Amino acid sequence: MFDRQKKGERAVLVLPHSRADGDAERRAEEFVELARSAGVEVLDRVSARVESPSPRFYIGSGKADEVAESVLANEADVVLVDHILTPVQERNLERHLKVRVVDRAGLILDIFAQRARSHEGKLEVELAQLKHLATRLVRGWTHLERQRGGSVGLRGPGETQLETDRRLLGVRVKALTQRLEKVGTQRQQQRRARLRNTVPRVALVGYTNAGKSTLFNAITTGGVYAADQLFATLDPTVRRIEDLSCGPAVIADTVGFIRELPHDLVAAFRATLSEARDADLLLHVSDAADEERDRLRSVVDSVLEEIGAGDVPQLRVMNKIDMTGAEPRLDRNVDGSPREVWLSAASGEGLDLLRQALGERLGGHRVQAELDLPLSAGRLHARLTALRAITGERVDEDGWHLSIDAPYSVLAPLAGESRGEEARVLHTLIAPESDDEW
């Protein structure tokens, strides 16, 4: 056994890779950036080729000896491994190296713990950490085992420290889960309110450090923290956009994705991820200056599939063109709909094209027509007023005679919510060619 150091800020990195890895260098640099994002001082890097993982250390025993020499020479107090280790492999490495060992999942969880700011975000991080820790409680406290005996039926070992830790951990996990369910219910109510207001929802997604938060701040007044580091933003922030041709919309900034994102973290971060899953449109932000942008985009798409957001429509955004010399532009699909916007969130170039594309993708066509409502349709009249869809109005004994000018996407949901005569009149307005069905 050894005494675990509490500071853990001086690290040796272990960078496993295989012969088939074509991006080993990029992956290594990303892990170094992860370590620095956690506030770690990187003392040394040890590259380890792993074709067949060792059940004992994951890396080979010879390479483990090399890491031990580096730890001793550099006086490191933690070893960070760029791979997800089993609890047994992590424990064996700690015994062999005589320092704390943290795998890729543990490092990402540590960064999330540092960056979470909201009450919900902190709860989600703690829950993910406890679930990760639960698999690491492997016979670490047998020296504190309490014995119970003397009476018939009570002889033998009592509750071990390991069992106590597991029980206490389970109690805490249950409490956190219940609190998160309560917060989730409140968030769902807020989301339903947005749905009732029929305001289109947009979510920013992309590989971490692609510039999502900078873009969010550029098109809103969000004031979200943005920095050139991994996972700069964790907590979901939602703001309203008013200057779109389709009318108002809400946009959410979400956590950046990364390869091998811990499953416990994916499961725990329901708040941030649900913004992507429930959105009407995803703004998939990529770093235009990154040569690996196409491959990183596929990583994000795979995570979106994992969280159930794979079918949500996307508008691609190529950010940071100020670093490439490219000009802002709007690329379209064969049918003329916006497909990809090239811009720079930092300089503001191309933001007008993004607003144009958002207006087209969210609004479709505008509905400009005359609408007659009976006096009994007061609820629908109030909704149209709240949505600023009424440009002219006249009232007589027959009801309201309205001039309507609003995006199709704003009016269409009202038809599904309305009943009877209101639904028939509104359906005739937005889809007159289908009036025969009524």
Coordinates of N, CA, C and O in Angstrom, one line a residue, residues 198 200 244-248 359 362-371 383-392 403-414 426 429-430:
T198 N -44.7 28.0 -28.8 CA -44.4 27.6 -30.2 C -43.1 28.3 -30.7 O -43.1 28.8 -31.9
P200 N -39.4 28.2 -31.9 CA -38.5 27.2 -32.4 C -37.3 27.1 -31.5 O -36.8 28.1 -30.9
L244 N -34.6 37.2 -36.3 CA -34.6 36.3 -37.4 C -35.8 36.5 -38.2 O -36.9 37.0 -37.7
S245 N -35.8 36.2 -39.5 CA -36.9 36.4 -40.4 C -38.1 35.5 -40.0 O -39.2 35.8 -40.4
C246 N -37.8 34.4 -39.3 CA -38.9 33.5 -39.0 C -39.6 33.9 -37.7 O -40.5 33.2 -37.2
G247 N -39.1 35.0 -37.1 CA -39.6 35.3 -35.8 C -38.7 34.9 -34.7 O -37.6 34.4 -34.9
P248 N -39.1 35.0 -33.4 CA -38.1 34.7 -32.3 C -37.9 33.2 -32.2 O -38.7 32.4 -32.6
G359 N -33.2 31.7 -40.2 CA -34.6 32.1 -40.5 C -35.2 31.2 -41.5 O -36.4 30.9 -41.4
L362 N -35.8 27.5 -39.9 CA -36.8 27.4 -38.9 C -38.1 27.9 -39.3 O -39.2 27.5 -38.9
G363 N -38.1 28.9 -40.2 CA -39.4 29.5 -40.6 C -40.1 28.9 -41.8 O -41.3 29.0 -41.9
G364 N -39.3 28.3 -42.7 CA -39.9 27.8 -43.9 C -40.5 29.1 -44.6 O -39.9 30.1 -44.7
H365 N -41.7 29.0 -45.1 CA -42.4 30.1 -45.8 C -43.2 30.9 -44.7 O -43.7 30.3 -43.7
R366 N -43.5 32.1 -45.0 CA -44.3 32.9 -44.2 C -45.8 32.8 -44.7 O -46.0 32.7 -45.9
V367 N -46.7 32.9 -43.7 CA -48.1 32.9 -44.0 C -48.6 34.3 -43.9 O -48.6 34.9 -42.8
Q368 N -49.1 34.8 -45.0 CA -49.7 36.2 -45.1 C -51.1 36.0 -45.6 O -51.3 35.8 -46.8
A369 N -52.1 36.2 -44.8 CA -53.5 36.0 -45.2 C -54.5 36.7 -44.2 O -54.1 37.2 -43.2
E370 N -55.7 36.6 -44.6 CA -56.8 37.2 -43.8 C -57.5 36.0 -43.1 O -57.7 34.9 -43.6
L371 N -57.8 36.2 -41.8 CA -58.4 35.2 -41.0 C -59.6 35.7 -40.2 O -59.5 36.7 -39.5
R383 N -53.5 33.7 -28.3 CA -52.2 33.1 -28.7 C -51.6 33.8 -29.9 O -50.4 34.1 -29.9
L384 N -52.4 34.1 -30.9 CA -51.9 34.8 -32.0 C -51.4 36.2 -31.7 O -50.4 36.7 -32.2
T385 N -52.0 36.9 -30.7 CA -51.5 38.2 -30.3 C -50.2 38.1 -29.6 O -49.3 38.8 -29.8
A386 N -50.1 37.0 -28.7 CA -48.8 36.8 -28.0 C -47.7 36.5 -28.9 O -46.5 36.9 -28.7
L387 N -48.0 35.8 -30.0 CA -46.9 35.5 -31.0 C -46.7 36.6 -32.0 O -45.9 36.4 -32.9
R388 N -47.4 37.7 -31.9 CA -47.2 38.9 -32.8 C -47.5 38.5 -34.2 O -46.8 39.0 -35.2
A389 N -48.5 37.7 -34.4 CA -48.8 37.2 -35.7 C -49.9 38.1 -36.3 O -50.2 38.0 -37.5
I390 N -50.5 39.0 -35.6 CA -51.6 39.8 -36.1 C -51.0 41.2 -36.5 O -50.5 41.9 -35.6
T391 N -51.2 41.5 -37.7 CA -50.7 42.9 -38.2 C -51.9 43.8 -38.4 O -51.7 45.0 -38.5
G392 N -53.1 43.3 -38.4 CA -54.3 44.2 -38.5 C -55.5 43.5 -37.9 O -55.6 42.3 -38.0
S403 N -55.6 40.3 -40.0 CA -54.6 40.2 -41.0 C -53.4 39.5 -40.3 O -52.9 39.9 -39.3
I404 N -53.0 38.3 -40.9 CA -52.0 37.5 -40.3 C -50.7 37.6 -41.2 O -50.7 37.5 -42.4
D405 N -49.6 37.7 -40.5 CA -48.3 37.7 -41.1 C -47.3 37.0 -40.1 O -46.9 37.6 -39.1
A406 N -47.0 35.7 -40.3 CA -46.2 35.0 -39.4 C -45.5 33.8 -40.1 O -46.0 33.3 -41.1
P407 N -44.4 33.3 -39.6 CA -43.8 32.1 -40.2 C -44.7 30.9 -40.0 O -45.4 30.7 -39.1
Y408 N -44.6 30.0 -41.0 CA -45.4 28.8 -41.0 C -45.1 28.0 -39.7 O -46.0 27.4 -39.1
S409 N -43.8 28.0 -39.3 CA -43.4 27.2 -38.1 C -44.0 27.7 -36.9 O -44.1 26.9 -35.9
V410 N -44.4 28.9 -36.8 CA -45.1 29.5 -35.6 C -46.6 29.1 -35.6 O -47.2 28.8 -34.6
L411 N -47.2 29.1 -36.8 CA -48.6 28.8 -36.9 C -49.0 27.4 -36.9 O -50.0 27.0 -36.3
A412 N -48.1 26.5 -37.5 CA -48.5 25.1 -37.6 C -48.8 24.4 -36.3 O -49.7 23.6 -36.2
P413 N -48.0 24.6 -35.2 CA -48.3 23.9 -34.0 C -49.6 24.3 -33.4 O -50.2 23.5 -32.7
L414 N -50.1 25.5 -33.7 CA -51.4 25.9 -33.1 C -52.5 25.1 -33.7 O -53.5 24.9 -33.0
L426 N -57.9 27.5 -38.5 CA -56.5 27.7 -38.6 C -55.8 26.8 -39.6 O -54.9 27.1 -40.3
L429 N -56.1 28.2 -42.9 CA -55.2 29.3 -43.1 C -53.8 28.8 -43.6 O -53.2 29.3 -44.5
I430 N -53.3 27.8 -42.8 CA -51.9 27.3 -43.1 C -51.8 26.3 -44.2 O -50.7 26.0 -44.7

